[in-house]
């Protein structure tokens, strides 16, 4: 069965003869053309080699910071790492130092006391690199540590529980140890009288004073009645 060439009027007895004709006839053979210039190649691999070898129109990787061009992406990345003028950098906001890695910048911030993250004491001019160190300072510095002061005397305690224990143990100023009123025999059981004058609670120091008030009021009431 004869086969015909679509590009010309020649006829071939076999398909292989037609394919050989197409390869040998440059006017209508299958070709691979370069889009950048007028060169034509018979194989795809030849075109690709041409693109790699022709710097004017080969696939390139351009540096956005300068006019250098690289044939591979890895070469461009190496250039960016090696060229300090336009490489990816990590800059310190506190000084003019620049680092190629973020970890190096963080180490710089920890090591440079002038602009590292610090924890300052509001009571004095001391500065600490960690929050725990500041808290320890506040506990150890009695001049400005958190304290619990006794309102009745000049004693100071580091814990609220210690202050409360002090108030319980010191009868002279433990908030006067308010105790629910207990009727004394000298009052004749007149609890309503005591309540009417606000004498609902007492301690031992106040009892004699309260008794004197009661007697004076009773005398006044008898005089009015008489």
Short mmCIF file of C-alpha atoms in Angstrom, two decimals:
data_model
loop_
_atom_site.label_atom_id
_atom_site.label_comp_id
_atom_site.label_asym_id
_atom_site.label_seq_id
_atom_site.Cartn_x
_atom_site.Cartn_y
_atom_site.Cartn_z
CA UNK A 1 0.00 0.00 0.00
CA UNK A 2 1.49 3.30 -1.14
CA UNK A 3 1.91 6.23 1.25
CA UNK A 4 1.92 9.86 0.24
CA UNK A 5 3.88 12.84 1.52
CA UNK A 6 1.46 15.58 2.64
CA UNK A 7 4.06 18.27 1.89
CA UNK A 8 4.82 17.29 -1.72
CA UNK A 9 3.60 14.93 -4.48
CA UNK A 10 5.96 12.09 -3.79
CA UNK A 11 4.68 8.56 -3.10
CA UNK A 12 6.44 5.86 -1.12
CA UNK A 13 5.85 2.14 -1.03
CA UNK A 14 6.46 1.83 2.70
CA UNK A 15 5.85 3.95 5.78
CA UNK A 16 9.51 3.77 6.76
CA UNK A 17 10.48 5.20 3.36
CA UNK A 18 8.10 8.13 3.92
CA UNK A 19 9.58 8.81 7.37
CA UNK A 20 13.08 8.78 5.90
CA UNK A 21 11.93 11.26 3.26
CA UNK A 22 10.55 13.59 5.92
CA UNK A 23 13.82 13.47 7.83
CA UNK A 24 15.88 14.10 4.70
CA UNK A 25 13.73 16.86 3.20
CA UNK A 26 14.34 19.97 5.32
CA UNK A 27 11.54 21.87 3.65
CA UNK A 28 8.78 19.76 5.15
CA UNK A 29 10.38 17.51 7.75
CA UNK A 30 9.23 17.59 11.42
CA UNK A 31 11.36 20.22 13.10
CA UNK A 32 11.89 21.84 16.50
CA UNK A 33 12.20 25.58 16.15
CA UNK A 34 13.83 27.99 18.59
CA UNK A 35 11.35 30.72 19.58
CA UNK A 36 14.19 33.12 20.35
CA UNK A 37 16.07 32.91 17.04
CA UNK A 38 15.72 31.42 13.52
CA UNK A 39 17.46 28.16 14.23
CA UNK A 40 15.65 24.84 13.66
CA UNK A 41 16.48 21.41 15.06
CA UNK A 42 15.49 17.94 13.99
CA UNK A 43 15.20 16.62 17.53
CA UNK A 44 13.79 18.02 20.75
CA UNK A 45 16.97 17.22 22.66
CA UNK A 46 19.00 19.29 20.17
CA UNK A 47 16.71 22.29 20.73
CA UNK A 48 17.03 21.97 24.51
CA UNK A 49 20.81 21.82 24.25
CA UNK A 50 20.73 24.94 22.09
CA UNK A 51 18.67 26.79 24.72
CA UNK A 52 21.15 25.83 27.43
CA UNK A 53 24.16 26.87 25.33
CA UNK A 54 22.78 30.14 23.96
CA UNK A 55 22.88 32.67 26.85
CA UNK A 56 20.95 35.26 24.87
CA UNK A 57 17.68 33.31 24.97
CA UNK A 58 18.18 30.34 27.28
CA UNK A 59 16.01 29.85 30.39
CA UNK A 60 17.67 31.94 33.05
CA UNK A 61 17.29 32.87 36.72
CA UNK A 62 17.84 36.58 37.21
CA UNK A 63 18.87 38.32 40.42
CA UNK A 64 16.33 41.05 41.28
CA UNK A 65 18.96 43.00 43.21
CA UNK A 66 21.68 43.19 40.55
CA UNK A 67 22.22 42.45 36.84
CA UNK A 68 23.59 38.96 37.27
CA UNK A 69 21.88 35.99 35.58
CA UNK A 70 22.18 32.30 36.42
CA UNK A 71 21.40 29.17 34.44
CA UNK A 72 20.02 27.26 37.43
CA UNK A 73 17.86 28.16 40.41
CA UNK A 74 20.37 26.70 42.85
CA UNK A 75 23.09 28.99 41.46
CA UNK A 76 20.87 32.03 42.02
CA UNK A 77 20.13 30.96 45.61
CA UNK A 78 23.83 30.51 46.30
CA UNK A 79 24.48 33.99 44.90
CA UNK A 80 21.86 35.48 47.24
CA UNK A 81 23.48 33.80 50.23
CA UNK A 82 26.98 34.92 49.25
CA UNK A 83 26.16 38.52 48.25
CA UNK A 84 25.63 40.42 51.53
CA UNK A 85 24.42 43.54 49.72
CA UNK A 86 21.14 41.94 48.65
CA UNK A 87 20.87 38.58 50.36
CA UNK A 88 17.93 37.74 52.62
CA UNK A 89 18.89 39.18 55.98
CA UNK A 90 17.56 39.51 59.53
CA UNK A 91 18.17 43.02 60.83
CA UNK A 92 18.36 44.13 64.44
CA UNK A 93 15.86 46.96 65.07
CA UNK A 94 17.96 48.30 67.93
CA UNK A 95 21.34 48.61 66.18
CA UNK A 96 22.86 48.37 62.69
CA UNK A 97 23.84 44.72 62.85
CA UNK A 98 22.49 42.27 60.24
CA UNK A 99 22.37 38.49 60.39
CA UNK A 100 21.97 35.80 57.74
CA UNK A 101 19.86 33.56 59.98
CA UNK A 102 16.95 34.33 62.31
CA UNK A 103 18.48 32.19 65.05
CA UNK A 104 21.62 34.35 64.95
CA UNK A 105 19.52 37.50 65.41
CA UNK A 106 17.71 35.99 68.39
CA UNK A 107 21.01 35.03 69.98
CA UNK A 108 22.27 38.58 69.44
CA UNK A 109 19.20 40.00 71.19
CA UNK A 110 19.78 37.72 74.17
CA UNK A 111 23.49 38.57 74.38
CA UNK A 112 23.25 42.35 73.83
CA UNK A 113 22.03 43.80 77.16
CA UNK A 114 21.55 47.26 75.68
CA UNK A 115 18.55 46.20 73.60
CA UNK A 116 17.61 42.69 74.65
CA UNK A 117 14.17 41.92 76.03
CA UNK A 118 14.38 42.85 79.69
CA UNK A 119 12.25 42.80 82.82
CA UNK A 120 12.63 46.03 84.79
CA UNK A 121 12.00 46.54 88.49
CA UNK A 122 9.50 49.38 89.00
CA UNK A 123 10.91 50.11 92.45
CA UNK A 124 14.60 50.48 91.58
CA UNK A 125 16.87 50.72 88.53
CA UNK A 126 17.72 47.04 88.30
CA UNK A 127 16.95 45.09 85.12
CA UNK A 128 16.66 41.34 84.67
CA UNK A 129 16.86 39.08 81.63
CA UNK A 130 14.08 36.74 82.77
CA UNK A 131 10.73 37.20 84.50
CA UNK A 132 11.65 34.63 87.14
CA UNK A 133 14.79 36.59 88.05
CA UNK A 134 12.72 39.75 88.56
CA UNK A 135 10.24 37.88 90.77
CA UNK A 136 13.09 36.49 92.86
CA UNK A 137 14.51 40.00 93.24
CA UNK A 138 11.15 41.30 94.49
CA UNK A 139 11.00 38.53 97.05
CA UNK A 140 14.59 39.09 98.21
CA UNK A 141 14.56 42.92 98.31
CA UNK A 142 12.63 43.87 101.48
CA UNK A 143 12.66 47.56 100.58
CA UNK A 144 10.18 47.09 97.74
CA UNK A 145 8.89 43.56 97.95
CA UNK A 146 5.19 42.89 98.29
CA UNK A 147 4.47 43.02 102.02
CA UNK A 148 1.54 42.68 104.39
CA UNK A 149 1.68 45.33 107.11
CA UNK A 150 0.01 45.24 110.50
CA UNK A 151 -2.15 48.37 110.97
CA UNK A 152 -1.81 48.15 114.76
CA UNK A 153 1.99 47.95 115.04
CA UNK A 154 5.10 48.29 112.90
CA UNK A 155 5.45 44.63 112.04
CA UNK A 156 5.51 43.55 108.38
CA UNK A 157 4.94 40.09 106.95
CA UNK A 158 5.81 38.54 103.61
CA UNK A 159 2.62 36.47 103.45
CA UNK A 160 -1.00 37.34 104.19
CA UNK A 161 -1.41 34.15 106.20
CA UNK A 162 1.45 35.22 108.48
CA UNK A 163 -0.25 38.58 109.12
CA UNK A 164 -3.54 36.87 109.95
CA UNK A 165 -1.78 34.55 112.37
CA UNK A 166 -0.13 37.58 114.02
CA UNK A 167 -3.51 39.26 114.46
CA UNK A 168 -4.93 36.15 116.07
CA UNK A 169 -1.95 35.76 118.42
CA UNK A 170 -1.60 39.43 119.49
CA UNK A 171 -4.59 40.18 121.81
CA UNK A 172 -3.71 43.86 122.11
CA UNK A 173 -4.52 44.64 118.46
CA UNK A 174 -6.20 41.71 116.80
CA UNK A 175 -8.99 43.92 115.50
CA UNK A 176 -10.14 44.11 119.17
CA UNK A 177 -11.20 40.47 118.98
CA UNK A 178 -14.83 41.24 118.49
CA UNK A 179 -16.71 38.60 120.41
CA UNK A 180 -20.45 38.20 120.56
CA UNK A 181 -21.80 39.89 123.68
CA UNK A 182 -22.12 37.67 126.73
CA UNK A 183 -24.36 38.96 129.53
CA UNK A 184 -22.49 39.82 132.73
CA UNK A 185 -24.28 39.39 136.03
CA UNK A 186 -23.83 43.08 136.91
CA UNK A 187 -26.02 44.03 133.91
CA UNK A 188 -29.01 42.31 135.36
CA UNK A 189 -29.60 40.44 132.10
CA UNK A 190 -30.77 43.57 130.31
CA UNK A 191 -29.49 42.64 126.84
CA UNK A 192 -32.06 44.91 125.15
CA UNK A 193 -30.55 47.88 126.97
CA UNK A 194 -27.12 47.02 125.64
CA UNK A 195 -28.36 46.59 122.08
CA UNK A 196 -30.25 49.88 122.18
CA UNK A 197 -26.97 51.72 122.78
CA UNK A 198 -25.00 49.76 120.20
CA UNK A 199 -23.12 47.75 122.82
CA UNK A 200 -23.51 44.45 120.98
CA UNK A 201 -19.89 43.32 121.39
CA UNK A 202 -17.23 43.80 123.97
CA UNK A 203 -13.80 42.69 125.03
CA UNK A 204 -12.26 42.62 128.47
CA UNK A 205 -10.65 46.05 128.18
CA UNK A 206 -13.96 47.73 127.36
CA UNK A 207 -16.18 46.06 129.91
CA UNK A 208 -15.56 48.50 132.79
CA UNK A 209 -16.13 51.47 130.46
CA UNK A 210 -19.37 50.00 129.19
CA UNK A 211 -20.53 49.29 132.74
CA UNK A 212 -19.87 52.89 133.75
CA UNK A 213 -21.90 54.12 130.77
CA UNK A 214 -24.78 51.87 131.74
CA UNK A 215 -24.80 53.09 135.36
CA UNK A 216 -24.72 56.74 134.29
CA UNK A 217 -27.62 56.22 131.91
CA UNK A 218 -29.64 54.41 134.56
CA UNK A 219 -29.10 57.27 137.03
CA UNK A 220 -30.18 59.75 134.38
CA UNK A 221 -33.30 57.73 133.64
CA UNK A 222 -34.20 57.50 137.35
CA UNK A 223 -33.79 61.28 137.74
CA UNK A 224 -36.15 61.94 134.85
CA UNK A 225 -38.67 59.50 136.25
CA UNK A 226 -38.45 61.06 139.73
#
